[in-house]
Amino acid sequence: MTHRTDIRFILNGRDICLPEVAANQTLLDFLRLDQRLTGTKEGCAEGDCGACTVLVGRLDAAGLSYGPVNACIRFLASVDGCHVVTVEHLAGRDGRLHPVQQAMVDHHGSQCGFCTPGFVMSLYALWMQVPEPTEAQVETALQGNLCRCTGYAPIIRAAHAISRYGTPASDHLTVERAAITARLAALRDHRRVVTGPEDNRAILPADVDDLATCMLEHPGATIVAGATDVGLWVTKFLRPIGPAIFTGHLDEMKSVVQDGKSLLIGAGASYSECQGLLSRHLPHLAAYWDRIGGWQVRSMGTVGGNIANGSPIGDTPPVLIALGAEITLRRGTMRRTLPLQDFFIDYGKQDRQAGEFVESIRVPLPGQDDRNAAYKISKRRDEDISSVAVGIHMSVTGATIRNARIAFGGMAATPKRATATEAALNGQPWTRESFEAAARALTEDFTPLTDWRASAAYRMQAAQNLLRRFHLEHDAATATPVRLEAF
């Protein structure tokens, strides 16, 4: 196979071709230091504040789609074949402000101004998708943008006013869409890319089969999917990651489909790419999914990466374990499938061999008698890491509980099922007393740690209360279904 050694993409309206791109070079550094596009700010350097937000468009099965991303933790090599849009691209050729910018000016949405370009880009992404958003949609779109000055109310007012200043139909990204699509299609040569210095290589496989080959050739390589974790290894811990194998461009790993009585999720599918189908088939995950990071993180981060990283506080493993999910791992041409719960062995240790990678996740769809829930406790409601997360699944037939599966994150060294708690529920009647007994049994399953996110006592109390909450919300004897406010 003939390899390519350069990274090619479109930056605003210009074609970019870079012959030597190191694995750890960030998009933000390239924009600010190399291109002098300083409207994109560095605030936190960890994908938390949103000051560095840009749009990245890529071709997929549905055509050209754009999403907001954190340039501070997005690696430059990963934008090969993409269209990167910065705040400098918004103003008209005659110098007039973009509708989003003008709305921010007129509604006093900016004070110190440092965070403003990031807010503008997130609102731009929302406006292009939903020209007349609800307040809830605005708040969800801005989860990943932090402002210390305005209190957000003026920004939200600006978001509602954008369409008074223009329409998406007349915007750059709409008018130029066909031309940008053609230019991006011309960049897709389906060749492996190997670039950067020898000790800091960035490798982009041609396809999934080539990914399997690359993994055998470089079994110790860092796999970079969404970079929402690996980005921090570089920006915060200064860790070397080369050689790094990038997977975010592989369409075959982004498939999310219903396959019989299951959802089959490619390991490279981002949270945003999964959200539509998950919300339709697993509605109990809809609100929970919106609390995974901010919009930028959901646009970048992948379900497979969240699993493979093996963090005990990862958001997706507890809820997927409770649903009985399985994962398929691949090494070369060989594949093996195992229950997701068995993938996690110990803290920082997963059942993944050298040269092996997570290829897909299969999630069984619930039956008619099944009751499910997903809860997350965190210090900050939006865009924060879990102190405690839980997925709960059980069947209730004839008022008797069966097949209970309850999995917690943040309570042990790995995402883990609460087996004693499950045993306390299985075969018992659907009553408050049964759930009180289950709450007591939870102390047999876990001995939580105390850290800066929560004390051991708080974690246990919160976990027990989430079991009680599940009973209240699903109590068939309640005349009006109870829905407690999300934590």
Short mmCIF file of C-alpha atoms in Angstrom, two decimals:
data_model
loop_
_atom_site.label_atom_id
_atom_site.label_comp_id
_atom_site.label_asym_id
_atom_site.label_seq_id
_atom_site.Cartn_x
_atom_site.Cartn_y
_atom_site.Cartn_z
CA MET A 1 0.00 0.00 0.00
CA THR A 2 1.32 3.46 -0.90
CA HIS A 3 1.24 5.73 2.13
CA ARG A 4 0.56 9.45 2.15
CA THR A 5 2.74 11.62 4.37
CA ASP A 6 0.79 14.87 4.49
CA ILE A 7 -2.37 16.07 6.23
CA ARG A 8 -4.92 17.78 3.96
CA PHE A 9 -7.95 19.77 4.98
CA ILE A 10 -9.84 23.00 4.36
CA LEU A 11 -9.38 25.86 6.83
CA ASN A 12 -12.21 28.35 6.45
CA GLY A 13 -11.95 28.83 2.66
CA ARG A 14 -8.34 27.75 2.07
CA ASP A 15 -6.88 24.36 1.20
CA ILE A 16 -4.17 23.32 3.67
CA CYS A 17 -1.51 20.68 3.04
CA LEU A 18 0.98 19.99 5.84
CA PRO A 19 3.84 17.59 5.09
CA GLU A 20 4.92 16.88 8.67
CA VAL A 21 2.37 16.74 11.50
CA ALA A 22 3.41 15.35 14.88
CA ALA A 23 0.98 13.11 16.73
CA ASN A 24 0.74 15.50 19.70
CA GLN A 25 0.27 18.76 17.76
CA THR A 26 -3.07 20.31 18.66
CA LEU A 27 -5.43 22.08 16.32
CA LEU A 28 -5.48 25.09 18.66
CA ASP A 29 -1.71 25.58 18.51
CA PHE A 30 -1.80 25.36 14.73
CA LEU A 31 -4.57 27.94 14.49
CA ARG A 32 -3.06 30.42 16.91
CA LEU A 33 0.68 30.01 16.43
CA ASP A 34 0.99 28.98 12.78
CA GLN A 35 -2.03 30.69 11.21
CA ARG A 36 -2.39 33.63 13.63
CA LEU A 37 -6.12 32.99 13.88
CA THR A 38 -6.19 34.25 17.44
CA GLY A 39 -9.96 34.58 17.75
CA THR A 40 -9.88 30.97 18.96
CA LYS A 41 -8.77 31.24 22.61
CA GLU A 42 -6.95 28.93 24.98
CA GLY A 43 -8.69 28.94 28.34
CA CYS A 44 -8.44 25.63 30.15
CA ALA A 45 -6.51 23.42 27.69
CA GLU A 46 -8.63 20.47 28.77
CA GLY A 47 -11.84 20.74 26.78
CA ASP A 48 -13.83 22.21 29.63
CA CYS A 49 -14.37 25.95 29.07
CA GLY A 50 -15.21 26.11 25.35
CA ALA A 51 -13.16 29.25 24.61
CA CYS A 52 -11.38 27.33 21.83
CA THR A 53 -14.56 26.11 20.10
CA VAL A 54 -14.40 25.73 16.33
CA LEU A 55 -16.60 23.84 13.90
CA VAL A 56 -15.31 20.75 12.12
CA GLY A 57 -17.23 19.44 9.12
CA ARG A 58 -16.72 15.99 7.66
CA LEU A 59 -18.37 13.85 5.04
CA ASP A 60 -20.41 10.89 6.22
CA ALA A 61 -23.18 8.72 4.83
CA ALA A 62 -25.65 11.59 5.21
CA GLY A 63 -23.41 14.14 3.51
CA LEU A 64 -21.48 17.03 5.04
CA SER A 65 -22.14 17.60 8.73
CA TYR A 66 -20.58 20.06 11.17
CA GLY A 67 -20.10 19.82 14.91
CA PRO A 68 -18.49 22.05 17.54
CA VAL A 69 -15.20 20.74 18.95
CA ASN A 70 -12.61 21.84 21.48
CA ALA A 71 -9.54 22.79 19.44
CA CYS A 72 -7.33 22.62 22.55
CA ILE A 73 -7.61 18.82 22.76
CA ARG A 74 -8.32 18.06 19.11
CA PHE A 75 -5.15 16.87 17.41
CA LEU A 76 -4.23 18.44 14.11
CA ALA A 77 -3.68 15.09 12.38
CA SER A 78 -7.30 14.15 13.09
CA VAL A 79 -8.73 16.88 10.83
CA ASP A 80 -7.38 15.25 7.67
CA GLY A 81 -10.18 15.42 5.10
CA CYS A 82 -12.23 17.87 7.18
CA HIS A 83 -13.43 21.48 6.95
CA VAL A 84 -12.31 23.55 9.94
CA VAL A 85 -14.28 26.75 10.53
CA THR A 86 -13.05 29.41 12.96
CA VAL A 87 -14.72 32.59 14.19
CA GLU A 88 -12.77 34.62 11.64
CA HIS A 89 -14.80 32.99 8.84
CA LEU A 90 -18.15 34.32 10.06
CA ALA A 91 -18.01 37.99 9.10
CA GLY A 92 -19.26 38.93 5.63
CA ARG A 93 -16.91 39.93 2.85
CA ASP A 94 -18.01 43.52 3.36
CA GLY A 95 -16.96 43.33 7.02
CA ARG A 96 -20.47 43.16 8.45
CA LEU A 97 -20.91 41.04 11.54
CA HIS A 98 -22.49 37.62 11.24
CA PRO A 99 -26.07 37.31 12.60
CA VAL A 100 -24.76 35.41 15.63
CA GLN A 101 -22.18 38.10 16.35
CA GLN A 102 -24.64 40.96 15.85
CA ALA A 103 -27.15 39.33 18.18
CA MET A 104 -24.45 39.00 20.84
CA VAL A 105 -23.57 42.71 20.45
CA ASP A 106 -27.15 43.95 20.55
CA HIS A 107 -28.11 41.80 23.54
CA HIS A 108 -24.95 42.55 25.53
CA GLY A 109 -23.80 38.94 25.51
CA SER A 110 -20.14 39.85 25.95
CA GLN A 111 -18.29 41.62 28.73
CA CYS A 112 -14.59 40.75 29.06
CA GLY A 113 -14.91 39.01 25.67
CA PHE A 114 -12.45 36.18 26.26
CA CYS A 115 -15.06 33.43 26.08
CA THR A 116 -17.15 35.18 23.42
CA PRO A 117 -15.71 33.55 20.26
CA GLY A 118 -16.40 30.10 21.73
CA PHE A 119 -19.98 31.03 22.56
CA VAL A 120 -20.42 32.46 19.08
CA MET A 121 -19.24 29.22 17.48
CA SER A 122 -21.50 27.03 19.63
CA LEU A 123 -24.49 29.25 18.91
CA TYR A 124 -23.55 29.21 15.23
CA ALA A 125 -23.63 25.41 15.21
CA LEU A 126 -27.01 25.42 16.97
CA TRP A 127 -28.51 28.10 14.69
CA MET A 128 -27.50 26.18 11.57
CA GLN A 129 -29.39 23.14 12.89
CA VAL A 130 -32.25 24.83 14.77
CA PRO A 131 -32.91 28.42 13.66
CA GLU A 132 -35.58 28.95 16.33
CA PRO A 133 -34.33 26.99 19.34
CA THR A 134 -36.12 26.52 22.63
CA GLU A 135 -34.45 27.69 25.81
CA ALA A 136 -33.67 24.08 26.70
CA GLN A 137 -31.96 23.58 23.34
CA VAL A 138 -29.88 26.72 23.87
CA GLU A 139 -28.85 25.63 27.34
CA THR A 140 -27.88 22.18 26.07
CA ALA A 141 -25.85 23.69 23.23
CA LEU A 142 -23.98 25.91 25.68
CA GLN A 143 -23.17 23.25 28.28
CA GLY A 144 -19.57 23.21 27.10
CA ASN A 145 -19.05 26.99 27.23
CA LEU A 146 -18.20 28.74 30.49
CA CYS A 147 -18.55 32.48 31.10
CA ARG A 148 -17.52 34.28 34.29
CA CYS A 149 -19.07 37.68 33.47
CA THR A 150 -22.56 37.78 32.05
CA GLY A 151 -24.56 35.24 33.99
CA TYR A 152 -25.66 33.67 30.67
CA ALA A 153 -29.05 35.40 30.45
CA PRO A 154 -27.89 37.94 27.81
CA ILE A 155 -26.28 35.12 25.81
CA ILE A 156 -29.51 33.12 25.87
CA ARG A 157 -31.45 36.19 24.75
CA ALA A 158 -28.97 36.61 21.90
CA ALA A 159 -29.46 32.96 20.91
CA HIS A 160 -33.20 33.50 20.54
CA ALA A 161 -32.67 36.65 18.47
CA ILE A 162 -30.21 35.38 15.82
CA SER A 163 -32.83 34.66 13.16
CA ARG A 164 -33.93 38.30 13.23
CA TYR A 165 -30.60 39.17 11.62
CA GLY A 166 -30.45 36.50 8.93
CA THR A 167 -31.28 32.94 7.96
CA PRO A 168 -29.18 29.78 7.73
CA ALA A 169 -30.17 29.52 4.06
CA SER A 170 -28.04 32.57 3.25
CA ASP A 171 -25.12 31.59 5.46
CA HIS A 172 -21.59 30.71 4.24
CA LEU A 173 -21.90 27.07 5.24
CA THR A 174 -25.14 26.67 3.31
CA VAL A 175 -24.23 28.67 0.20
CA GLU A 176 -20.83 26.98 -0.08
CA ARG A 177 -21.96 23.49 0.99
CA ALA A 178 -21.92 21.89 -2.47
CA ALA A 179 -18.50 23.36 -3.27
CA ILE A 180 -17.02 22.34 0.10
CA THR A 181 -18.51 18.86 -0.25
CA ALA A 182 -16.85 18.43 -3.65
CA ARG A 183 -13.52 19.69 -2.32
CA LEU A 184 -13.62 17.35 0.66
CA ALA A 185 -14.57 14.41 -1.56
CA ALA A 186 -11.52 15.14 -3.69
CA LEU A 187 -9.32 14.90 -0.58
CA ARG A 188 -10.51 11.37 0.25
CA ASP A 189 -7.98 9.07 -1.38
CA HIS A 190 -8.55 6.14 1.05
CA ARG A 191 -4.82 5.75 1.69
CA ARG A 192 -3.02 5.25 4.94
CA VAL A 193 -1.40 8.44 6.24
CA VAL A 194 1.90 8.25 8.11
CA THR A 195 3.26 11.63 9.13
CA GLY A 196 5.36 13.37 11.76
CA PRO A 197 8.84 12.67 13.15
CA GLU A 198 9.83 9.09 13.83
CA ASP A 199 9.44 9.37 17.60
CA ASN A 200 6.10 11.18 17.34
CA ARG A 201 4.32 9.50 14.40
CA ALA A 202 0.68 10.08 13.56
CA ILE A 203 -0.91 7.18 11.67
CA LEU A 204 -4.33 7.33 10.01
CA PRO A 205 -5.33 3.86 8.72
CA ALA A 206 -7.01 3.61 5.33
CA ASP A 207 -9.93 1.56 6.69
CA VAL A 208 -10.79 -0.79 9.56
CA ASP A 209 -8.87 -3.70 8.06
CA ASP A 210 -5.86 -1.42 7.80
CA LEU A 211 -6.44 -0.36 11.41
CA ALA A 212 -6.14 -4.01 12.42
CA THR A 213 -2.89 -4.23 10.47
CA CYS A 214 -1.55 -1.02 12.02
CA MET A 215 -2.33 -2.32 15.49
CA LEU A 216 -0.32 -5.49 14.83
CA GLU A 217 2.55 -3.43 13.45
CA HIS A 218 2.46 -1.02 16.41
CA PRO A 219 0.94 -2.96 19.36
CA GLY A 220 2.07 -0.31 21.84
CA ALA A 221 0.62 2.63 19.92
CA THR A 222 -1.81 5.08 21.47
CA ILE A 223 -5.26 4.77 19.93
CA VAL A 224 -6.83 8.19 19.47
CA ALA A 225 -10.57 8.18 18.81
CA GLY A 226 -12.17 11.40 20.10
CA ALA A 227 -9.12 12.57 22.11
CA THR A 228 -11.28 13.79 25.00
CA ASP A 229 -8.97 11.85 27.32
CA VAL A 230 -5.78 11.56 25.26
CA GLY A 231 -5.81 15.30 24.62
CA LEU A 232 -5.37 15.90 28.34
CA TRP A 233 -2.49 13.42 28.46
CA VAL A 234 -0.68 15.88 26.23
CA THR A 235 -1.90 19.28 27.45
CA LYS A 236 -1.93 18.54 31.20
CA PHE A 237 0.49 15.68 31.77
CA LEU A 238 2.90 16.33 28.88
CA ARG A 239 2.91 12.64 28.08
CA PRO A 240 4.32 11.39 24.78
CA ILE A 241 1.70 9.58 22.72
CA GLY A 242 3.62 8.65 19.57
CA PRO A 243 3.14 6.55 17.67
CA ALA A 244 -0.55 7.39 17.72
CA ILE A 245 -3.14 5.63 15.56
CA PHE A 246 -6.13 7.85 14.79
CA THR A 247 -9.53 6.28 14.17
CA GLY A 248 -11.99 9.20 14.04
CA HIS A 249 -12.06 9.27 10.23
CA LEU A 250 -13.06 5.60 9.80
CA ASP A 251 -16.67 5.57 8.63
CA GLU A 252 -17.01 1.81 9.16
CA MET A 253 -16.53 2.30 12.90
CA LYS A 254 -19.18 5.04 13.12
CA SER A 255 -22.19 2.94 12.16
CA VAL A 256 -25.13 2.96 14.61
CA VAL A 257 -27.96 0.64 13.52
CA GLN A 258 -30.78 -1.46 14.86
CA ASP A 259 -29.87 -5.09 14.33
CA GLY A 260 -32.86 -7.24 15.24
CA LYS A 261 -33.51 -6.82 18.96
CA SER A 262 -30.24 -4.97 19.56
CA LEU A 263 -28.49 -1.74 18.73
CA LEU A 264 -25.11 -2.27 17.11
CA ILE A 265 -22.81 0.66 17.79
CA GLY A 266 -19.48 1.08 16.05
CA ALA A 267 -16.76 1.83 18.58
CA GLY A 268 -15.87 5.03 16.72
CA ALA A 269 -19.37 6.52 16.87
CA SER A 270 -19.42 9.74 18.86
CA TYR A 271 -21.94 10.42 21.58
CA SER A 272 -23.72 12.84 19.26
CA GLU A 273 -23.84 10.30 16.43
CA CYS A 274 -25.44 7.76 18.77
CA GLN A 275 -27.88 10.10 20.41
CA GLY A 276 -30.77 9.95 17.94
CA LEU A 277 -31.13 6.18 17.79
CA LEU A 278 -30.48 5.73 21.51
CA SER A 279 -33.14 8.26 22.41
CA ARG A 280 -35.70 6.49 20.22
CA HIS A 281 -35.01 2.95 21.42
CA LEU A 282 -33.69 3.62 24.93
CA PRO A 283 -35.57 6.75 26.02
CA HIS A 284 -34.33 6.45 29.59
CA LEU A 285 -30.87 7.40 28.28
CA ALA A 286 -31.96 10.64 26.58
CA ALA A 287 -31.55 13.01 29.53
CA TYR A 288 -28.53 11.07 30.80
CA TRP A 289 -26.78 11.36 27.43
CA ASP A 290 -27.12 15.15 27.54
CA ARG A 291 -25.06 15.15 30.73
CA ILE A 292 -22.04 13.48 29.14
CA GLY A 293 -19.65 16.42 28.86
CA GLY A 294 -20.72 19.43 26.81
CA TRP A 295 -21.76 19.52 23.18
CA GLN A 296 -18.14 19.79 22.05
CA VAL A 297 -17.17 16.69 24.03
CA ARG A 298 -20.19 14.78 22.74
CA SER A 299 -19.20 15.73 19.18
CA MET A 300 -15.69 14.35 19.70
CA GLY A 301 -15.86 11.60 22.33
CA THR A 302 -16.77 8.05 21.35
CA VAL A 303 -18.63 5.28 23.14
CA GLY A 304 -15.90 2.79 22.28
CA GLY A 305 -13.22 5.12 23.59
CA ASN A 306 -15.10 5.65 26.85
CA ILE A 307 -15.23 1.88 27.30
CA ALA A 308 -11.67 1.13 26.20
CA ASN A 309 -10.26 3.81 28.49
CA GLY A 310 -11.53 1.75 31.40
CA SER A 311 -12.13 4.61 33.82
CA PRO A 312 -14.19 3.68 36.90
CA ILE A 313 -16.08 6.95 36.45
CA GLY A 314 -16.79 6.61 32.73
CA ASP A 315 -20.38 7.57 31.98
CA THR A 316 -21.35 4.86 29.50
CA PRO A 317 -20.19 1.53 31.04
CA PRO A 318 -22.65 1.42 34.00
CA VAL A 319 -25.75 2.04 31.87
CA LEU A 320 -24.60 -0.33 29.11
CA ILE A 321 -23.66 -3.09 31.56
CA ALA A 322 -27.14 -2.83 33.11
CA LEU A 323 -28.65 -3.35 29.65
CA GLY A 324 -26.56 -6.50 29.12
CA ALA A 325 -24.23 -5.04 26.48
CA GLU A 326 -21.49 -7.05 24.80
CA ILE A 327 -18.37 -5.79 23.04
CA THR A 328 -16.47 -7.23 20.10
CA LEU A 329 -12.69 -6.96 20.18
CA ARG A 330 -10.55 -7.44 17.11
CA ARG A 331 -6.93 -8.45 16.66
CA GLY A 332 -5.88 -8.83 13.04
CA THR A 333 -8.58 -10.93 11.41
CA MET A 334 -9.64 -12.56 14.69
CA ARG A 335 -12.62 -11.35 16.70
CA ARG A 336 -13.96 -12.26 20.12
CA THR A 337 -17.08 -11.14 21.94
CA LEU A 338 -17.53 -10.85 25.68
CA PRO A 339 -20.01 -9.27 28.11
CA LEU A 340 -19.05 -5.68 28.75
CA GLN A 341 -18.92 -6.29 32.49
CA ASP A 342 -16.12 -8.85 31.98
CA PHE A 343 -13.95 -6.39 30.08
CA PHE A 344 -13.05 -4.50 33.25
CA ILE A 345 -10.56 -6.49 35.34
CA ASP A 346 -9.07 -3.99 37.80
CA TYR A 347 -8.24 -0.32 38.04
CA GLY A 348 -6.52 0.63 34.80
CA LYS A 349 -6.61 -2.96 33.56
CA GLN A 350 -8.95 -4.29 30.87
CA ASP A 351 -9.20 -7.59 29.03
CA ARG A 352 -7.54 -6.30 25.88
CA GLN A 353 -4.49 -7.96 24.36
CA ALA A 354 -1.60 -6.24 22.62
CA GLY A 355 -2.69 -5.23 19.12
CA GLU A 356 -6.38 -5.65 19.97
CA PHE A 357 -9.01 -2.91 19.80
CA VAL A 358 -12.71 -2.48 20.59
CA GLU A 359 -14.57 -2.73 17.29
CA SER A 360 -18.26 -2.57 18.24
CA ILE A 361 -20.80 -2.65 21.07
CA ARG A 362 -24.06 -4.60 20.98
CA VAL A 363 -26.84 -3.35 23.26
CA PRO A 364 -29.99 -5.51 23.70
CA LEU A 365 -33.24 -3.60 23.46
CA PRO A 366 -35.55 -3.82 26.51
CA GLY A 367 -38.69 -5.93 26.46
CA GLN A 368 -42.24 -4.93 27.31
CA ASP A 369 -41.95 -5.85 30.99
CA ASP A 370 -38.56 -4.21 31.52
CA ARG A 371 -37.99 -1.11 33.59
CA ASN A 372 -34.82 0.92 33.12
CA ALA A 373 -33.15 4.03 34.44
CA ALA A 374 -29.84 5.86 34.25
CA TYR A 375 -28.75 8.36 36.89
CA LYS A 376 -25.70 10.53 37.38
CA ILE A 377 -24.55 12.50 40.41
CA SER A 378 -21.89 15.17 39.91
CA LYS A 379 -20.70 18.31 41.67
CA ARG A 380 -21.74 20.46 38.71
CA ARG A 381 -24.87 19.37 36.92
CA ASP A 382 -23.62 19.92 33.36
CA GLU A 383 -20.28 19.02 31.81
CA ASP A 384 -18.86 17.33 34.87
CA ILE A 385 -17.40 13.97 35.78
CA SER A 386 -19.55 11.52 37.75
CA SER A 387 -19.23 11.14 41.48
CA VAL A 388 -21.71 8.26 41.18
CA ALA A 389 -23.40 6.87 38.07
CA VAL A 390 -25.80 3.94 37.87
CA GLY A 391 -27.67 1.95 35.28
CA ILE A 392 -30.69 -0.05 36.48
CA HIS A 393 -32.56 -2.73 34.55
CA MET A 394 -35.14 -5.24 35.73
CA SER A 395 -38.24 -7.06 34.57
CA VAL A 396 -41.46 -6.88 36.55
CA THR A 397 -44.00 -9.59 35.83
CA GLY A 398 -47.02 -10.11 38.03
CA ALA A 399 -45.59 -7.51 40.47
CA THR A 400 -42.50 -9.70 40.95
CA ILE A 401 -38.99 -8.44 40.20
CA ARG A 402 -36.83 -10.60 37.95
CA ASN A 403 -33.55 -10.33 36.07
CA ALA A 404 -32.28 -7.31 37.98
CA ARG A 405 -29.02 -5.87 36.63
CA ILE A 406 -27.64 -2.86 38.47
CA ALA A 407 -24.23 -1.43 37.63
CA PHE A 408 -22.44 1.48 39.28
CA GLY A 409 -19.58 3.75 38.34
CA GLY A 410 -17.61 5.74 40.91
CA MET A 411 -18.16 3.14 43.62
CA ALA A 412 -15.24 0.78 42.95
CA ALA A 413 -11.99 0.46 40.99
CA THR A 414 -14.00 -0.50 37.89
CA PRO A 415 -17.57 -0.12 36.66
CA LYS A 416 -19.20 -2.98 38.55
CA ARG A 417 -22.49 -4.79 39.04
CA ALA A 418 -24.12 -4.73 42.47
CA THR A 419 -24.65 -8.49 42.75
CA ALA A 420 -25.83 -8.58 46.37
CA THR A 421 -28.27 -5.79 45.64
CA GLU A 422 -29.57 -7.65 42.59
CA ALA A 423 -30.01 -10.81 44.67
CA ALA A 424 -31.96 -8.85 47.26
CA LEU A 425 -34.41 -7.76 44.55
CA ASN A 426 -34.78 -10.84 42.34
CA GLY A 427 -37.91 -12.81 43.16
CA GLN A 428 -39.18 -10.11 45.52
CA PRO A 429 -42.39 -8.11 45.17
CA TRP A 430 -42.32 -4.62 43.71
CA THR A 431 -42.64 -2.80 47.02
CA ARG A 432 -40.89 -0.08 48.95
CA GLU A 433 -39.73 -2.69 51.46
CA SER A 434 -37.94 -4.65 48.74
CA PHE A 435 -36.01 -1.58 47.66
CA GLU A 436 -35.15 -0.70 51.25
CA ALA A 437 -33.67 -4.18 51.62
CA ALA A 438 -31.77 -3.67 48.37
CA ALA A 439 -30.39 -0.36 49.65
CA ARG A 440 -29.08 -2.11 52.75
CA ALA A 441 -27.53 -4.85 50.60
CA LEU A 442 -25.58 -2.24 48.66
CA THR A 443 -23.11 -2.02 51.56
CA GLU A 444 -22.11 -5.63 50.76
CA ASP A 445 -21.31 -4.74 47.17
CA PHE A 446 -19.17 -1.63 47.60
CA THR A 447 -16.71 0.10 49.88
CA PRO A 448 -16.40 3.45 48.12
CA LEU A 449 -13.38 5.73 48.27
CA THR A 450 -13.25 9.30 49.48
CA ASP A 451 -11.76 11.78 47.01
CA TRP A 452 -12.26 15.41 45.99
CA ARG A 453 -15.45 14.52 44.10
CA ALA A 454 -17.28 12.92 47.04
CA SER A 455 -16.78 11.22 50.36
CA ALA A 456 -17.31 7.49 50.81
CA ALA A 457 -20.35 8.14 52.99
CA TYR A 458 -21.86 10.50 50.44
CA ARG A 459 -21.34 8.03 47.61
CA MET A 460 -23.03 5.23 49.54
CA GLN A 461 -25.94 7.41 50.63
CA ALA A 462 -26.43 8.75 47.10
CA ALA A 463 -26.30 5.25 45.60
CA GLN A 464 -28.89 3.96 48.06
CA ASN A 465 -31.14 6.92 47.39
CA LEU A 466 -30.95 6.31 43.64
CA LEU A 467 -32.42 2.85 44.21
CA ARG A 468 -35.26 4.45 46.16
CA ARG A 469 -35.70 7.02 43.42
CA PHE A 470 -35.97 4.27 40.81
CA HIS A 471 -38.81 2.67 42.77
CA LEU A 472 -40.67 5.96 43.16
CA GLU A 473 -40.37 6.86 39.50
CA HIS A 474 -41.57 3.47 38.29
CA ASP A 475 -44.13 2.68 40.97
CA ALA A 476 -47.15 1.38 39.05
CA ALA A 477 -49.33 1.97 42.10
CA THR A 478 -48.79 5.74 41.88
CA ALA A 479 -51.83 7.32 40.26
CA THR A 480 -49.71 9.97 38.50
CA PRO A 481 -46.25 8.82 37.42
CA VAL A 482 -43.58 10.44 39.56
CA ARG A 483 -40.66 12.13 37.81
CA LEU A 484 -38.07 13.55 40.13
CA GLU A 485 -35.91 16.40 38.90
CA ALA A 486 -32.53 15.31 37.58
CA PHE A 487 -29.66 15.78 40.00
#
